[in-house]
Structure formats: structure tokens, C-alpha cells
PDB file of C-alpha atoms and ligand atoms in Angstrom:
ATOM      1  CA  UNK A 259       0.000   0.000   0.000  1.00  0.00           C
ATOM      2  CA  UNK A 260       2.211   2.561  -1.274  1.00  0.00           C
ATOM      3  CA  UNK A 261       1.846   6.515  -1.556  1.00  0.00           C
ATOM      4  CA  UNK A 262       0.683   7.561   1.304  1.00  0.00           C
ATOM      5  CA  UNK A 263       2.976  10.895   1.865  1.00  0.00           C
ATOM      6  CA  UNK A 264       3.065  11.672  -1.409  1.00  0.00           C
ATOM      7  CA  UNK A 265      -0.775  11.397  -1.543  1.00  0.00           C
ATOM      8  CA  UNK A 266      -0.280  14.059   1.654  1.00  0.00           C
ATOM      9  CA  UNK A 267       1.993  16.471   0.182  1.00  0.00           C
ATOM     10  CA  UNK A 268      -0.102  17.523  -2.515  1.00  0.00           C
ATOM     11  CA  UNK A 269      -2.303  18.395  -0.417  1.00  0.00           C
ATOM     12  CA  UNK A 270       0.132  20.385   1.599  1.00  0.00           C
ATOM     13  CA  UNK A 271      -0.744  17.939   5.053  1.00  0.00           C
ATOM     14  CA  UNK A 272       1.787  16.510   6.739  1.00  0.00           C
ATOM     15  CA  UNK A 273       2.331  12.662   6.191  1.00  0.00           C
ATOM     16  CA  UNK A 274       0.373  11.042   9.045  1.00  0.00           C
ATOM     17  CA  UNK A 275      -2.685  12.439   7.172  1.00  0.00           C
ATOM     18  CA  UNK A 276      -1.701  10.341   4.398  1.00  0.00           C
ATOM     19  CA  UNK A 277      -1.614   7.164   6.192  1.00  0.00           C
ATOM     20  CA  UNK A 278      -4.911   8.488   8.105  1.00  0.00           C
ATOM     21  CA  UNK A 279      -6.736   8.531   4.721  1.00  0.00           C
ATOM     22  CA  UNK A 280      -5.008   4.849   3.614  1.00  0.00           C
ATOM     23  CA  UNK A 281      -6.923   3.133   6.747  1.00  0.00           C
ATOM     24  CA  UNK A 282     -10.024   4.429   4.676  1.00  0.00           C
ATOM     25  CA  UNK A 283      -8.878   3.197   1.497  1.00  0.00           C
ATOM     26  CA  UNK A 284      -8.116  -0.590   3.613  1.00  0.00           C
ATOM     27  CA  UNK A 285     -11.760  -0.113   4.127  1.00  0.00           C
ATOM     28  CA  UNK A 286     -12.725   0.168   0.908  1.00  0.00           C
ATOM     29  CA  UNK A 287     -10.599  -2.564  -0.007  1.00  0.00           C
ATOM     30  CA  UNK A 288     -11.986  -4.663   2.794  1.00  0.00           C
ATOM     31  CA  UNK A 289     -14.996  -4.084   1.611  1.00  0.00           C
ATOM     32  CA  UNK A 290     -14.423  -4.923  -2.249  1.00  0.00           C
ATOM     33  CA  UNK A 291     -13.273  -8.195  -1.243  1.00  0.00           C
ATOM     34  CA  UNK A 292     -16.172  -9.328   0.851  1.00  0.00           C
ATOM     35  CA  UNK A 293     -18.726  -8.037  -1.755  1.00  0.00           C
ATOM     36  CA  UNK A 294     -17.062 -10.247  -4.597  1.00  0.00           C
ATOM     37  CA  UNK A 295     -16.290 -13.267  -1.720  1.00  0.00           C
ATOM     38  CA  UNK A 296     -12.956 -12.710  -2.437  1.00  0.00           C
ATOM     39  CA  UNK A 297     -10.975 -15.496  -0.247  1.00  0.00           C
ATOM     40  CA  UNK A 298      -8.039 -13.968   0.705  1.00  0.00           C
ATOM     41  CA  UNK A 299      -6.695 -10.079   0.729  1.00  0.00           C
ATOM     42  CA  UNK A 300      -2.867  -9.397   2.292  1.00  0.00           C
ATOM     43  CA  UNK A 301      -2.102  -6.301   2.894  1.00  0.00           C
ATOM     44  CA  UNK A 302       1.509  -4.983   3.578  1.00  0.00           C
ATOM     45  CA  UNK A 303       1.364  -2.865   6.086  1.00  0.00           C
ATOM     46  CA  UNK A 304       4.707  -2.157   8.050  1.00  0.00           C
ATOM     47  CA  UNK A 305       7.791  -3.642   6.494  1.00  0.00           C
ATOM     48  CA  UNK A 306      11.028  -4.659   8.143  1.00  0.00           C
ATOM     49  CA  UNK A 307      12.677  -2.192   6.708  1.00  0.00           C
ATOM     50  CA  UNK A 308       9.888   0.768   7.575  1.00  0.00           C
ATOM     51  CA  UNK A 309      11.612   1.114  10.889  1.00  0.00           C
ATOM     52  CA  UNK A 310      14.549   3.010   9.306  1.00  0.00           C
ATOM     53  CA  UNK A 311      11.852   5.736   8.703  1.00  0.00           C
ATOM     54  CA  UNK A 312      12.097   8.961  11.220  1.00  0.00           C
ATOM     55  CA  UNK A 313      11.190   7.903  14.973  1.00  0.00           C
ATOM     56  CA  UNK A 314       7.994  10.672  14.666  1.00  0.00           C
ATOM     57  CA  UNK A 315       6.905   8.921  11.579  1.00  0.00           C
ATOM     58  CA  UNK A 316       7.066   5.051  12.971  1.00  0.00           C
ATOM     59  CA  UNK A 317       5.220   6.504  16.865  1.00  0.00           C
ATOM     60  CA  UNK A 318       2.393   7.758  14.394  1.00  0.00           C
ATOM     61  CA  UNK A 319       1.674   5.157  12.564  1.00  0.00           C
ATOM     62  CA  UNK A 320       2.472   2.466  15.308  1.00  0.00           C
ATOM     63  CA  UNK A 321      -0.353   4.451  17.368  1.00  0.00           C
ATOM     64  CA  UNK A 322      -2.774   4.706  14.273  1.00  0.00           C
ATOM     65  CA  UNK A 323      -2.336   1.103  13.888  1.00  0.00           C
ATOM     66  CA  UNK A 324      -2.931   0.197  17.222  1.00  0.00           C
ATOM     67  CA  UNK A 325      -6.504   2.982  17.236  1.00  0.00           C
ATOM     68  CA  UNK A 326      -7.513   1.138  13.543  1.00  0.00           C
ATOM     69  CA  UNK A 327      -7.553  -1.434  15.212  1.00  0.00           C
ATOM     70  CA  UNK A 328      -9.365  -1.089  18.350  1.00  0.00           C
ATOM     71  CA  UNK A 329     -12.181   0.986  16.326  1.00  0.00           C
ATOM     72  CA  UNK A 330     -12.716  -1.796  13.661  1.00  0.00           C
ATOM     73  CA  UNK A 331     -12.109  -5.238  14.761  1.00  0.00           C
ATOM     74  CA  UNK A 332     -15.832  -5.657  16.207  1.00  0.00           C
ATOM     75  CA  UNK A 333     -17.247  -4.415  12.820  1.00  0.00           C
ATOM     76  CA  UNK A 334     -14.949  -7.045  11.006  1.00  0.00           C
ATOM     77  CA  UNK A 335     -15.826  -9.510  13.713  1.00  0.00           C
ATOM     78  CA  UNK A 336     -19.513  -8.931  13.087  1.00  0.00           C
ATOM     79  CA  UNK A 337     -18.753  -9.263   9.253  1.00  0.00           C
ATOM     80  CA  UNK A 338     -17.283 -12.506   9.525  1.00  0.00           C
ATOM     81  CA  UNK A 339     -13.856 -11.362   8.495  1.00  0.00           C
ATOM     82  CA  UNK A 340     -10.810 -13.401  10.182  1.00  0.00           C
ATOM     83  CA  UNK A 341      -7.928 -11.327  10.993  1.00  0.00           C
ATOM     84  CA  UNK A 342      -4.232 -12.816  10.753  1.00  0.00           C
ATOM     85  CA  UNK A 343      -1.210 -10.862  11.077  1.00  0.00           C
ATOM     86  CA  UNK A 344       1.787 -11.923  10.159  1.00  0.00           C
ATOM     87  CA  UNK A 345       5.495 -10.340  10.945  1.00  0.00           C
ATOM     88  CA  UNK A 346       8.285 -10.559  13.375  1.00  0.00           C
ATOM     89  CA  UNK A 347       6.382  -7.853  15.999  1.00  0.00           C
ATOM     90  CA  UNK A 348       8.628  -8.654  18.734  1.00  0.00           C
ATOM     91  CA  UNK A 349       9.942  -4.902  18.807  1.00  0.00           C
ATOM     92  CA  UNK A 350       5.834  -4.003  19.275  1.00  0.00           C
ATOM     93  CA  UNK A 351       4.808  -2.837  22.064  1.00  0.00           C
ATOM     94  CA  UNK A 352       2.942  -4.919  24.911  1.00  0.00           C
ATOM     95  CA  UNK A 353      -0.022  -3.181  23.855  1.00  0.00           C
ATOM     96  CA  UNK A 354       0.086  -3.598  20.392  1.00  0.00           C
ATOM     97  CA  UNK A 355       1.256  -7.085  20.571  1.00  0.00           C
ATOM     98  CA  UNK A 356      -1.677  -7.669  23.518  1.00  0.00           C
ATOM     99  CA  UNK A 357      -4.219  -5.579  20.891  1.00  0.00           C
ATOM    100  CA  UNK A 358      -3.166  -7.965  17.832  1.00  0.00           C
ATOM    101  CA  UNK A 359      -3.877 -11.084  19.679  1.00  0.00           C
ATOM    102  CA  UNK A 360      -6.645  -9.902  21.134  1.00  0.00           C
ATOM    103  CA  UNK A 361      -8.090  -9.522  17.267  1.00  0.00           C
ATOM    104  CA  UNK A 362      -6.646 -13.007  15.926  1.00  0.00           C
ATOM    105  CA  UNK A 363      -8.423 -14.489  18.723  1.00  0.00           C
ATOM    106  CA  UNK A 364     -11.907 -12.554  18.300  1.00  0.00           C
ATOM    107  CA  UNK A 365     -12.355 -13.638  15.181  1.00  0.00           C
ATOM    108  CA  UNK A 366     -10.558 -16.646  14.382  1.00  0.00           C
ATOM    109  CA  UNK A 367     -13.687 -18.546  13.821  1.00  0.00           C
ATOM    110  CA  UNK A 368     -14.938 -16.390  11.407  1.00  0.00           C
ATOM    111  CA  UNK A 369     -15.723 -17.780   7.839  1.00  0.00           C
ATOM    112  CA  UNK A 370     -15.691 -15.040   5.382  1.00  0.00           C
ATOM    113  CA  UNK A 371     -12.822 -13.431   3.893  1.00  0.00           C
ATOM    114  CA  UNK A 372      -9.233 -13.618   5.856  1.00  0.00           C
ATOM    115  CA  UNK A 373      -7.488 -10.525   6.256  1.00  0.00           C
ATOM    116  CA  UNK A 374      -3.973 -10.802   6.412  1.00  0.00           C
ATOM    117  CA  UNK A 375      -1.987  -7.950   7.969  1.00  0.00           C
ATOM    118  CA  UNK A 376       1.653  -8.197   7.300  1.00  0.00           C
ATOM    119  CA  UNK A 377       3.373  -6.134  10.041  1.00  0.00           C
ATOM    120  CA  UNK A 378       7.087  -5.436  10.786  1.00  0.00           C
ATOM    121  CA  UNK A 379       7.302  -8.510   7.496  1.00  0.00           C
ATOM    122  CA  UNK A 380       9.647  -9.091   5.525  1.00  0.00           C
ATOM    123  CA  UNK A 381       9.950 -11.946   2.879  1.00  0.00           C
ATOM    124  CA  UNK A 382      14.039 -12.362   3.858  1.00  0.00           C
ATOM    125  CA  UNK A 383      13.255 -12.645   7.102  1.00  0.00           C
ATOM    126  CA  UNK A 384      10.052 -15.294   6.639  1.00  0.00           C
ATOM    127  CA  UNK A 385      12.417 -17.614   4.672  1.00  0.00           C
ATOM    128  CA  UNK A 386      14.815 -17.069   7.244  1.00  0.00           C
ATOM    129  CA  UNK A 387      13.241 -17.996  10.176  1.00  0.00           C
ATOM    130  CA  UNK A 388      11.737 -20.859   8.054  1.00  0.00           C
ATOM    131  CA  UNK A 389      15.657 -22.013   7.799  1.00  0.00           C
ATOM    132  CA  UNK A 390      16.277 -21.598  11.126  1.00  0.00           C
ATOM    133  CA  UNK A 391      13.254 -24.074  12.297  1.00  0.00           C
ATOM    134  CA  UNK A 392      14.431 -26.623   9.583  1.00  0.00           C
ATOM    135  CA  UNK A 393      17.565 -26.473  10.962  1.00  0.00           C
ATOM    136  CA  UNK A 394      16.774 -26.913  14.703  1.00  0.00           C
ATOM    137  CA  UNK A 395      14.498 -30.034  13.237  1.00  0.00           C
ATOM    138  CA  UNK A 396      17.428 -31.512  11.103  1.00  0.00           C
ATOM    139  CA  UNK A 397      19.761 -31.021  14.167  1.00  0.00           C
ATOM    140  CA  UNK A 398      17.785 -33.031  16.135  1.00  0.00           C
ATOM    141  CA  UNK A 399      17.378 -35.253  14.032  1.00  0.00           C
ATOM    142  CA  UNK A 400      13.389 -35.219  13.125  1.00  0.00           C
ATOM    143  CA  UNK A 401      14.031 -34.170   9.776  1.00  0.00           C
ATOM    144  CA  UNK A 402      16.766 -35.452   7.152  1.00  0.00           C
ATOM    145  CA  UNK A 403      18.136 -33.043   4.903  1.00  0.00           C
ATOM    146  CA  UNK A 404      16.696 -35.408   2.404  1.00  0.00           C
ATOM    147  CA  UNK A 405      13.425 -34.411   3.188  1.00  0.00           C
ATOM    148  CA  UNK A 406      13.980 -30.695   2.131  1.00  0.00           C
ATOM    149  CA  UNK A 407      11.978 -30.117  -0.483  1.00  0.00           C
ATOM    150  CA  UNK A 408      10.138 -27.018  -1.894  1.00  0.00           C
ATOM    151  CA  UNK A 409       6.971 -28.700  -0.416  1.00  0.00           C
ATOM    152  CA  UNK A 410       8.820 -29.530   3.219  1.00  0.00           C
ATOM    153  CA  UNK A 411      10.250 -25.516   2.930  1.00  0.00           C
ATOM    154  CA  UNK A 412       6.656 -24.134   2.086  1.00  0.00           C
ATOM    155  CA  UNK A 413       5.326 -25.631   5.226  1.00  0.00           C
ATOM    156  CA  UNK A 414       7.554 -23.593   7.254  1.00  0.00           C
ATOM    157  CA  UNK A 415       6.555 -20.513   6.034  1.00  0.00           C
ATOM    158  CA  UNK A 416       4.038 -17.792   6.575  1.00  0.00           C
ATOM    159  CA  UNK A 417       0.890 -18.418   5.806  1.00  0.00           C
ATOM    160  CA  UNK A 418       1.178 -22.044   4.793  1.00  0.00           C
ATOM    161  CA  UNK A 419      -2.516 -22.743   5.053  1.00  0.00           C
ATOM    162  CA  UNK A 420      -3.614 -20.948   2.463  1.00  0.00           C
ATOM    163  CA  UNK A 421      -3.132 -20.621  -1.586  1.00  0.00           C
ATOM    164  CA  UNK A 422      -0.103 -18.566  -2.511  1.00  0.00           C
ATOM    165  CA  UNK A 423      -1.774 -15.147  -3.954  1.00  0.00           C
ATOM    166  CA  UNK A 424      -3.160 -15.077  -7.178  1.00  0.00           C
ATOM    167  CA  UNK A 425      -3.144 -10.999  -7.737  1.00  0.00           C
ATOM    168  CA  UNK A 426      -0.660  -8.803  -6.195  1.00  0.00           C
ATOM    169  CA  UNK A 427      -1.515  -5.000  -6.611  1.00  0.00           C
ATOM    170  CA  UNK A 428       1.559  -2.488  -5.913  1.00  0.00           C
ATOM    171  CA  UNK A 429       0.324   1.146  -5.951  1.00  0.00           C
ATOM    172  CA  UNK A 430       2.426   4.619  -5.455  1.00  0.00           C
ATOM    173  CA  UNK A 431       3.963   4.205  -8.960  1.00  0.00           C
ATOM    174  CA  UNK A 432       7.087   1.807  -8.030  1.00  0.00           C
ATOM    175  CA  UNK A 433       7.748  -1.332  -9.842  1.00  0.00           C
ATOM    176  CA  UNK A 434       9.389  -3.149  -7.339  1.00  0.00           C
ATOM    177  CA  UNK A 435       8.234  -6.187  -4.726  1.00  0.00           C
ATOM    178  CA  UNK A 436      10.146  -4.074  -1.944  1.00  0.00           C
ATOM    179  CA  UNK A 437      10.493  -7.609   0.489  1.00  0.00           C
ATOM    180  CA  UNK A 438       6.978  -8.281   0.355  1.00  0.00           C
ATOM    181  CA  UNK A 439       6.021 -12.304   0.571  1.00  0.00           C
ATOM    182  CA  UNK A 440       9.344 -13.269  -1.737  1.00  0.00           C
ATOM    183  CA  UNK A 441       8.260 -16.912  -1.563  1.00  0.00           C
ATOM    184  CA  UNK A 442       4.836 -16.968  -2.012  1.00  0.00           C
ATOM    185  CA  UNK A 443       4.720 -14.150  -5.320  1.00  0.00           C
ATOM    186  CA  UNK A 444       6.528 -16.692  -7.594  1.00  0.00           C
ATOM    187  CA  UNK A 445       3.346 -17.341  -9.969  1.00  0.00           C
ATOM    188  CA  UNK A 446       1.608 -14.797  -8.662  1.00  0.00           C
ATOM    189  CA  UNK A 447      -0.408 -12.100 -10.978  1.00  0.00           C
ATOM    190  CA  UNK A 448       1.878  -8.484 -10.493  1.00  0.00           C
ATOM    191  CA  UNK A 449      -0.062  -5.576 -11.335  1.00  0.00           C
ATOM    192  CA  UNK A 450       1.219  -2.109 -10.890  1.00  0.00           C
ATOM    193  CA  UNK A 451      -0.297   1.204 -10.721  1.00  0.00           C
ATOM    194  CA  UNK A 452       0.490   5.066 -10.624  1.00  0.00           C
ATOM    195  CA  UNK A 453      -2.686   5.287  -8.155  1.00  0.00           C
ATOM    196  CA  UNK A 454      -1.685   6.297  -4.710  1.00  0.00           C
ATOM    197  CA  UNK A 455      -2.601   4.305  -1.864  1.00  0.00           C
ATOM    198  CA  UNK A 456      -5.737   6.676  -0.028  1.00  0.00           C
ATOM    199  CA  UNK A 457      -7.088   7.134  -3.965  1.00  0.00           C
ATOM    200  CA  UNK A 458      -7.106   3.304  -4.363  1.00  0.00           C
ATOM    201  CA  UNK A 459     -11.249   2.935  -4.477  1.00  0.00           C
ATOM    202  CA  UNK A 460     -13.313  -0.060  -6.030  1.00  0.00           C
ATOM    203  CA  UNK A 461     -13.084   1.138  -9.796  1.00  0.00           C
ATOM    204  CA  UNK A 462      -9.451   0.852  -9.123  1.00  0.00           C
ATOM    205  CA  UNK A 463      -9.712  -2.546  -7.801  1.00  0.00           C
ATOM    206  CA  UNK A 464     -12.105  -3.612 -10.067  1.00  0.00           C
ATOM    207  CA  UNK A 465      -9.572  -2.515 -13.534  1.00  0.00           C
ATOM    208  CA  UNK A 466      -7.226  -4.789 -11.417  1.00  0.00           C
ATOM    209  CA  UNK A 467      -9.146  -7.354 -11.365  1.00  0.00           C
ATOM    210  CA  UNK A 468      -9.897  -6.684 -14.941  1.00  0.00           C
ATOM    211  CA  UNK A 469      -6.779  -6.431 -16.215  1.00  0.00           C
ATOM    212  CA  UNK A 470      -6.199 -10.528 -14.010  1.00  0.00           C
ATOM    213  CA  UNK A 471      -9.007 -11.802 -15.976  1.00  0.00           C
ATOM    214  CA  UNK A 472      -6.974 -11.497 -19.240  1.00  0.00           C
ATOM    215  CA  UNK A 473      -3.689 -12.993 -17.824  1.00  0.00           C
ATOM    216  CA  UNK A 474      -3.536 -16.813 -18.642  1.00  0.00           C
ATOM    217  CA  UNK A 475      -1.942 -18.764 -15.561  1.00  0.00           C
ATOM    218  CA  UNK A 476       0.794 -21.433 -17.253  1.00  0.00           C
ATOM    219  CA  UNK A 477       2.712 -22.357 -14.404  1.00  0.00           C
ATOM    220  CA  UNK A 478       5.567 -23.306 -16.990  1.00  0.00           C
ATOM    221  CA  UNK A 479       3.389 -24.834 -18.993  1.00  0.00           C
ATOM    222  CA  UNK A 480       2.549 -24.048 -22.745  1.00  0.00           C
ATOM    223  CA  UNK A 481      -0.543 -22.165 -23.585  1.00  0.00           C
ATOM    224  CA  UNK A 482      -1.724 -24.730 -25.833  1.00  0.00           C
ATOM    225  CA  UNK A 483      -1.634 -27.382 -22.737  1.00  0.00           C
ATOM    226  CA  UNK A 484      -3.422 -24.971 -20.938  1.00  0.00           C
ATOM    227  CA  UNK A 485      -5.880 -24.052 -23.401  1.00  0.00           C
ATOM    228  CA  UNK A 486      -6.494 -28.187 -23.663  1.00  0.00           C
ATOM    229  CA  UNK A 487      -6.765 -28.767 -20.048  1.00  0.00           C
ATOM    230  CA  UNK A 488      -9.414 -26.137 -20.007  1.00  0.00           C
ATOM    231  CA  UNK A 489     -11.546 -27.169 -22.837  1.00  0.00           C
ATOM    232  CA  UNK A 490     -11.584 -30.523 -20.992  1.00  0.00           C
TER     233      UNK A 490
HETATM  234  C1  LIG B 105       2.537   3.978   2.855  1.00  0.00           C
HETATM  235  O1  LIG B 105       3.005   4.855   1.902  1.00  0.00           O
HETATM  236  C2  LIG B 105       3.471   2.863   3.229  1.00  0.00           C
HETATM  237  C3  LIG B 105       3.638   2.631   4.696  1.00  0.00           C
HETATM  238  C4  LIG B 105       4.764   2.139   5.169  1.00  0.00           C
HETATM  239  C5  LIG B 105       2.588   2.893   5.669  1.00  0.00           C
HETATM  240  P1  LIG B 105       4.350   5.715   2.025  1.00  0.00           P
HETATM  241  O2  LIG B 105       4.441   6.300   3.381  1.00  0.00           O
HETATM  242  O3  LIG B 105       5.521   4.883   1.604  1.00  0.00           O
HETATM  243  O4  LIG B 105       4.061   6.847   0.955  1.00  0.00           O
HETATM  244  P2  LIG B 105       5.101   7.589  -0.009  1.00  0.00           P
HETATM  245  O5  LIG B 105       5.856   6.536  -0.768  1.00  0.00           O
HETATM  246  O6  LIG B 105       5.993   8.424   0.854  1.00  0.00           O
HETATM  247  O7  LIG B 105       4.225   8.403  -0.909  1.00  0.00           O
HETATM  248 MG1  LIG B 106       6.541   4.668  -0.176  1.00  0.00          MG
END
């Protein structure tokens, strides 16, 4: 969800007023998804990396993050959304850390869409800890290295229940993945747009999902075996 402060600067407001208006445009998002019973929607919040910004910057949006929230989760609750977060968090405050629990819990029986909130992620750091479990298991001997496979590795990492994204939507103009889930975007859709991140709206999400209608998924394949396996 890129574009926030520039999104704020034209407007002359400082940059927390960017991010302000984004937790609307998550809303609208939110809302997109659950109208078209879309399964899954990730959204990269806070990356590893955002804690180089300046100290003002991360205290703002660690506090609107922790007030978004507080003032939605019963409204997602009551809308059957399940709330995941994924992300190291351990630099979080109690608070925060107590808050986001708190929310995985409230609605982890919830059966409409699951919202995924990647916080203080970062796909180098997902595969890494991944590595480090596989090696604690191989060290103790409950796993031979063997048994390492792409399959084995995948079950180590983030969000291993659930179908690696088909769409991935990077707003704010940049063309670049910027540490988001490295393992899971290998066949996923990548779809890139000038649109900054509070003026993201449904027409916006619906030309992405547009313009993913006329991709054809190969997987490696050729088209012509895909264009066979679908006419059977
Ligand atoms: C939001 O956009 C991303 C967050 C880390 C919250 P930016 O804050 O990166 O916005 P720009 O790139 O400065 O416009
Ligand atoms: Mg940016």
C-alpha cells in the first residue's frame, strides 16, 4: 500500500494524514473483497525495513495502527472477516502485541474473507526464520536433509494454510516487490499502478481485477496445454 505521503503532500498535510486517509482506502478494499467473496486479501502494512523511517513517523503510525484497530475489529468480527497478522512484531509494544492477539483471537472462527496484515514482514526474514526451524528439526534429528523439499520448505513458512496469492496489486507508482512475501509471489499475478494508496477505491480494484481476468496462468506450462486442459 504505497503513496501515502506523497498522496499528503499535494495536499500540503503533513504525512500522518496520508496514512490516516489509507486506513479508509483498507476499508474500501476490505470491503471490495467481501462483496465479490474474495478469499483472501494481504495487505503490507509495516515492512522490516519501515523502521529506518524517522522515529515521529514510525510513533504515528504504530499508534494509528494500534486505534484502527481497536475501532474496527468488532465491525470485522460482526462481518465474519478473520484477521491474521503476520510479521516478526517482537519490537511491538505490549499493547500492540496484547491488541493484535486480542483480534486473531476474536475472530478466528470467522468464515468469510481472511485478512492478512503483514506487520514489521519481511519476505528475507520469513524464509529465514523458516531455515532456522528446519535447521533446529534436522539437528535433532526429526528431519533429514533429504526431506527438504520445496513442499517440506513451504510448510515452514508464513501463511502455509492458504493458496499462494493469485493478484498482487503495488500502488504509489514503483515497480518493485520491496520484500513483500518473496516466496509466495513466484506465480503470482503483479499488477502495478500510478494510483496512490488513499485514492485506491473499487473502480481501481475492479480494472485490477480486470486487467487478471486477461492474464492466462501457465505455471511453466505451454498455452496450448493450458488451453487443452481447459476445454476438458
Ligand atoms: C505507505 O506509503 C506505506 C507505509 C509504510 C505505511 P508511504 O508512506 O511509503 O508513501 P510515499 O511513498 O511516501 O508516498
Ligand atoms: Mg513509499
Amino acid at each position: 500500500m504505497d503513496g501515502n505521503g506523497r498522496w499528503a503532500r499535494k495536499r500540503g498535510l503533513p504525512r500522518i494524514a496520508g496514512h490516516s486517509a489509507g486506513v479508509e482506502a483498507v476499508r474500501r478494499a476490505v470491503e471490495v473483497c467481501a462483496r465479490k467473496g474474495i478469499e483472501v486479501l494481504t495487505l503490507f502494512a509495516f515492512s522490516s525495513e519501515n523502521w529506518r523511517r524517522p522515529k515521529q513517523e514510525v510513533g504515528l503510525l504504530m499508534e494509528l495502527f494500534m486505534t484502527s484497530l481497536q475501532q474496527e475489529v468488532q465491525e470485522l468480527r460482526d462481518n465474519g472477516v478473520r484477521l491474521r497478522f503476520i510479521g516478526d512484531r517482537h519490537a511491538f509494544s505490549a499493547q500492540l502485541q496484547d491488541s493484535i492477539d486480542a483480534a486473531q483471537r476474536l475472530t478466528a472462527a470467522n468464515q468469510g474473507l481472511t485478512l492478512v496484515v503483514a506487520v514489521d514482514y519481511g519476505g528475507r526474514w520469513d524464509i529465514t526464520e523458516a531455515i532456522r526451524k528446519i535447521a533446529r528439526h534436522v539437528a535433532c534429528g526429526d528431519v533429514v536433509p533429504e526431506e527438504i523439499t520445496p513442499e517440506l520448505v513451504r510448510s515452514y513458512i508464513s501463511l502455509n494454510d492458504l493458496p499462494d496469492p493469485d493478484l498482487f496489486i503495488r500502488t504509489g507508482g514503483e515497480r518493485r516487490i520491496s520484500n513483500y512475501l518473496l516466496w509466495h509471489l513466484a506465480y503470482t499475478e503483479l499488477y502495478f499502478t500510478e494510483c496512490l494508496w488513499p485514492d485506491f477505491g473499487p473502480q481501481q480494484f475492479e480494472a485490477s481485477l480486470a486487467w487478471f481476468c486477461t492474464r492466462q496462468r501457465r505455471f511453466g506450462q505451454t498455452s496450448e496445454q493450458v488451453e487443452q486442459s481447459e476445454g476438458a
